[in-house]
PDB file of C-alpha atoms and ligand atoms in Angstrom:
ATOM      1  CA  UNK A 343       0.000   0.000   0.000  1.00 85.00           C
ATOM      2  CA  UNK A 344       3.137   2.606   0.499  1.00 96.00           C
ATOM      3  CA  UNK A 345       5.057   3.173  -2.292  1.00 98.00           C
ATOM      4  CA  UNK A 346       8.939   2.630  -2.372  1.00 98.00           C
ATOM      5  CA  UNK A 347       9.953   5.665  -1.945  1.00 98.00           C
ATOM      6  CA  UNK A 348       7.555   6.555   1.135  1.00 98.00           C
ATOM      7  CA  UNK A 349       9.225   2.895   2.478  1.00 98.00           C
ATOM      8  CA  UNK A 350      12.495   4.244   1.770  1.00 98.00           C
ATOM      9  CA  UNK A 351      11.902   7.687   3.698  1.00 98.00           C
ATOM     10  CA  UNK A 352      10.341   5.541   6.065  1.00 98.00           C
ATOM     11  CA  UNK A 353      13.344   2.699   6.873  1.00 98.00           C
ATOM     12  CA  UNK A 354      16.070   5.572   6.516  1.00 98.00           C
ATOM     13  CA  UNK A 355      14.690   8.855   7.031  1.00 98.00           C
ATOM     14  CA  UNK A 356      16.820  12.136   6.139  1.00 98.00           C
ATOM     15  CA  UNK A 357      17.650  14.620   8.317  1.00 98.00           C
ATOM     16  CA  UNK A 358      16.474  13.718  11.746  1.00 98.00           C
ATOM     17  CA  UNK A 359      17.288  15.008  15.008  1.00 98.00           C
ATOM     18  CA  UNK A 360      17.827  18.402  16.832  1.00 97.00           C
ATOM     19  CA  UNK A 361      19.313  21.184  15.036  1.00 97.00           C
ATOM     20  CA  UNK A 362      21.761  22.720  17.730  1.00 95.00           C
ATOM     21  CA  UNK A 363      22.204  26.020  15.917  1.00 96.00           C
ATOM     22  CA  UNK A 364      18.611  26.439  15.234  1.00 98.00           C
ATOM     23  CA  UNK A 365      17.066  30.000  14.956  1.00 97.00           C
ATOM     24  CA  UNK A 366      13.330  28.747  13.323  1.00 98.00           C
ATOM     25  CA  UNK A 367      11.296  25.775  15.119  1.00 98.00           C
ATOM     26  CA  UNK A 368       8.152  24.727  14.773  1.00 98.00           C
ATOM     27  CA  UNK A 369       6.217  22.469  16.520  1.00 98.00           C
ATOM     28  CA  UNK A 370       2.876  20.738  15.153  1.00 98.00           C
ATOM     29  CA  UNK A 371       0.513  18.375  16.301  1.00 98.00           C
ATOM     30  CA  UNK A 372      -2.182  16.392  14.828  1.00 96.00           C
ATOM     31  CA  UNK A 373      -5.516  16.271  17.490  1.00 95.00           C
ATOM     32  CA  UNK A 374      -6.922  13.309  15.816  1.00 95.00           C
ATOM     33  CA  UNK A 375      -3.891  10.859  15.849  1.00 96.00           C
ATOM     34  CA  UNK A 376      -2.213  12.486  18.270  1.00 97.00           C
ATOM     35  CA  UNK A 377       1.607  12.266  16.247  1.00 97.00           C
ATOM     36  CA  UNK A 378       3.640  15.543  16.779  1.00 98.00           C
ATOM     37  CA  UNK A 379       5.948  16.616  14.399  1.00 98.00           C
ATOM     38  CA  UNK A 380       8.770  19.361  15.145  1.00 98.00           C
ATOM     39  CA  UNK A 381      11.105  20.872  12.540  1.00 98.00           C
ATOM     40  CA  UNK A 382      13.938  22.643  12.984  1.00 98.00           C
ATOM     41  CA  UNK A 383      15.288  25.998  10.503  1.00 98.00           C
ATOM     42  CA  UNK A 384      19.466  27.599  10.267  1.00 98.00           C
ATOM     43  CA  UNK A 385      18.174  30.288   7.950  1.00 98.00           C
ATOM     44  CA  UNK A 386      20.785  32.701   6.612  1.00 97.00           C
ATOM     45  CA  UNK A 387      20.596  35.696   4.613  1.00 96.00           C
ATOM     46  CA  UNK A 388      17.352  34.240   3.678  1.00 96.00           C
ATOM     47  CA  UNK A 389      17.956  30.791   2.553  1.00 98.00           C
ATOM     48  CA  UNK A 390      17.495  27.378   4.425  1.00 98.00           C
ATOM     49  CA  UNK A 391      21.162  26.088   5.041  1.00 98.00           C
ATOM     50  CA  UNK A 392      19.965  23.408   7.118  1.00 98.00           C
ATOM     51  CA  UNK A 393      16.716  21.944   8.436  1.00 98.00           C
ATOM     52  CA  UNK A 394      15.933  18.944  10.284  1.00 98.00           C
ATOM     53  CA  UNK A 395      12.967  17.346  12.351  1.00 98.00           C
ATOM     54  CA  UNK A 396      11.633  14.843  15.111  1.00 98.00           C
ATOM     55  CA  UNK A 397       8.448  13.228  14.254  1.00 97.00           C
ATOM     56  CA  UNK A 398       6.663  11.089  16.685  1.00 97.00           C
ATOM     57  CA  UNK A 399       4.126   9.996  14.627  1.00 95.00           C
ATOM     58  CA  UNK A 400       3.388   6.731  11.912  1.00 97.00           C
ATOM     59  CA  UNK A 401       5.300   5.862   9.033  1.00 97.00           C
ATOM     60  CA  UNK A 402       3.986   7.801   6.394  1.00 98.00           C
ATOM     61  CA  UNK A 403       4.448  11.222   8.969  1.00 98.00           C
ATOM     62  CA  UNK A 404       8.383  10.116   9.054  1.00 98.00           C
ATOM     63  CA  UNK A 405       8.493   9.862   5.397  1.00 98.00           C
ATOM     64  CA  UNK A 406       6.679  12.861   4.750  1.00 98.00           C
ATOM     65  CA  UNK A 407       8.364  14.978   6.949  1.00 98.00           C
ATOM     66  CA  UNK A 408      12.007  13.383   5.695  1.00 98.00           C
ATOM     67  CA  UNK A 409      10.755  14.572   1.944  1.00 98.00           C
ATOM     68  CA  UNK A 410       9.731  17.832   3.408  1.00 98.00           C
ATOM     69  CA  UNK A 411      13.438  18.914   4.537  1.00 98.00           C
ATOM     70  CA  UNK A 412      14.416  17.497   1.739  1.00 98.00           C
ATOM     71  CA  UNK A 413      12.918  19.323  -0.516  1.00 98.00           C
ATOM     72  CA  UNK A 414      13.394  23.179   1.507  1.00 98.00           C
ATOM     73  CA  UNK A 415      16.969  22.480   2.135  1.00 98.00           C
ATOM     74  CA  UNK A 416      18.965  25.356   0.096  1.00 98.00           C
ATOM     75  CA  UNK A 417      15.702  26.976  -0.888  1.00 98.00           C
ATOM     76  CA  UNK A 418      14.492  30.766   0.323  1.00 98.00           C
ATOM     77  CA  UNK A 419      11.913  30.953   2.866  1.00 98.00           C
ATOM     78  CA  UNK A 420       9.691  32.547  -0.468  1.00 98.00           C
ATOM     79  CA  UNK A 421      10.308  29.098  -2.184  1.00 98.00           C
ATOM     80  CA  UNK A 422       9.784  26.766   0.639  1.00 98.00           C
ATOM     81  CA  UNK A 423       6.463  28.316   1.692  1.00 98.00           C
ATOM     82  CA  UNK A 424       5.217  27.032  -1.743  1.00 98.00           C
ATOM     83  CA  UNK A 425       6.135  23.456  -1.062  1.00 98.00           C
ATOM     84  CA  UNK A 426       3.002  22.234   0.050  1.00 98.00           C
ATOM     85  CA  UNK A 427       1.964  18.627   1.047  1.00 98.00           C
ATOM     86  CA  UNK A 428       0.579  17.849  -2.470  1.00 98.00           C
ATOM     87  CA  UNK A 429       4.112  18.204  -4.026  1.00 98.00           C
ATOM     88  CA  UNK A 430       5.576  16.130  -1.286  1.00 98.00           C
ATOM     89  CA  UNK A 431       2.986  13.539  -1.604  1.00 98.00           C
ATOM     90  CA  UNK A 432       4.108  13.785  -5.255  1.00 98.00           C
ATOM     91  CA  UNK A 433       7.590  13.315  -4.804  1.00 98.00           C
ATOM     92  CA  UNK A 434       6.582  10.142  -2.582  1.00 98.00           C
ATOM     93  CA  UNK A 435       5.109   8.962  -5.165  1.00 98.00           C
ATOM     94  CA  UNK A 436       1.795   9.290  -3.718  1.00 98.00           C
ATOM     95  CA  UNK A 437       0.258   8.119  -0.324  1.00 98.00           C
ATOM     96  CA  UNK A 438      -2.812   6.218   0.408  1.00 97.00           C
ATOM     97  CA  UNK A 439      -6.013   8.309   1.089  1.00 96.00           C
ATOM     98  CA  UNK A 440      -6.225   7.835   4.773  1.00 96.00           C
ATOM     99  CA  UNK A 441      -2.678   9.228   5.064  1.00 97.00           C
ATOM    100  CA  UNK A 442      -2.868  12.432   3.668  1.00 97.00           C
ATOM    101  CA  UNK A 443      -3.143  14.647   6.381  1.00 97.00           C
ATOM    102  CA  UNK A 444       0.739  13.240   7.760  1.00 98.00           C
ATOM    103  CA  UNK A 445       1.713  15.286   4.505  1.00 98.00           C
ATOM    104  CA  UNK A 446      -0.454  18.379   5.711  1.00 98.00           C
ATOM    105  CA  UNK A 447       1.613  18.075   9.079  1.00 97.00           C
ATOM    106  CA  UNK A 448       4.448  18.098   7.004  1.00 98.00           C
ATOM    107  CA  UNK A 449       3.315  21.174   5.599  1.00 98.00           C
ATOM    108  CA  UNK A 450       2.272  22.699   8.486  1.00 98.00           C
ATOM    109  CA  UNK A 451       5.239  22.093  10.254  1.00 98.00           C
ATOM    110  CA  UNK A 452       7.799  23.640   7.715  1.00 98.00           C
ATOM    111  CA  UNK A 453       5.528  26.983   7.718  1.00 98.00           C
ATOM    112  CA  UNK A 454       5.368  27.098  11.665  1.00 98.00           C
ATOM    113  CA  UNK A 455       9.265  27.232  11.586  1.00 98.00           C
ATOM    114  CA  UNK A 456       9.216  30.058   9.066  1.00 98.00           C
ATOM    115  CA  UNK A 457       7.139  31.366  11.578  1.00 98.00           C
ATOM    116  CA  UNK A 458       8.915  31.214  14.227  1.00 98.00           C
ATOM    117  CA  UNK A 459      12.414  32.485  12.237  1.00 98.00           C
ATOM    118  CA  UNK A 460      10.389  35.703  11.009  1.00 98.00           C
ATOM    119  CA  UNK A 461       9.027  36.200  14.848  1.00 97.00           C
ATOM    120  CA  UNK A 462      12.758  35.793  16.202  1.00 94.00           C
ATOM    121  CA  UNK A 463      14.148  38.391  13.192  1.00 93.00           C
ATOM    122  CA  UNK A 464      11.270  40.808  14.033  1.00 82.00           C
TER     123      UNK A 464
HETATM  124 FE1  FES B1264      -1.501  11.128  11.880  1.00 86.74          FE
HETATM  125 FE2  FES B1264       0.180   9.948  10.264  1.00 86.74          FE
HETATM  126  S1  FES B1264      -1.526   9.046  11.258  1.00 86.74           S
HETATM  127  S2  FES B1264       0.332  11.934  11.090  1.00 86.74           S
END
């Protein structure tokens, strides 16, 4: 039912852990299946240099939110803000109905780090 490349995200996710040098975090949570998903932003002169995240959550919220960095690592905040949970589910080549809302934490998890970066700048 997952695809290989949500099974590979999955077995060996990318970028996990705590960002020590962190200056964006965001913490999200889903209400309904409880999993929490935190992501963690070194922004510089605008651009993502790093990014990382701890997801306790199922499978598919690991592999979404491993896709996720990996898809806003070296971009501007402008460009990462438009990666939204479709185009990770795409680049997971896709994710079974019932799952779809991991990819929205995903989602929502990148922009609450933005978030927080913009509020610590400000
Ligand atoms: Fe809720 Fe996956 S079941 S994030």
């Amino acid at each position: 039912m997952y695809s290989e490349k949500v099974m590979d995200h999955f077995s060996n996710p990318r970028n996990v852990g705590e960002l020590k040098d962190a200056n964006g975090i965001g913490t999200v949570g889903n209400a309904t299946c409880g999993d929490i998903m935190k992501v963690y932003l070194k922004v510089e002169n605008g651009i993502i240099q790093d990014v990382s995240f701890k997801t306790f959550g199922c499978g598919a919220a690991i592999a979404t939110s491993s896709m996720a960095t990996e898809m806003v690592k070296g971009k501007s905040l402008e460009e990462a803000l438009k990666v939204s949970n479709i185009a990770v589910m795409e680049a997971l080549d896709g994710l079974p109905p019932q799952k779809v809302h991991c990819s929205v934490l995903a989602e929502e998890a990148i922009h609450a780090a933005i978030e927080d970066y913009r509020k610590n700048q400000a």
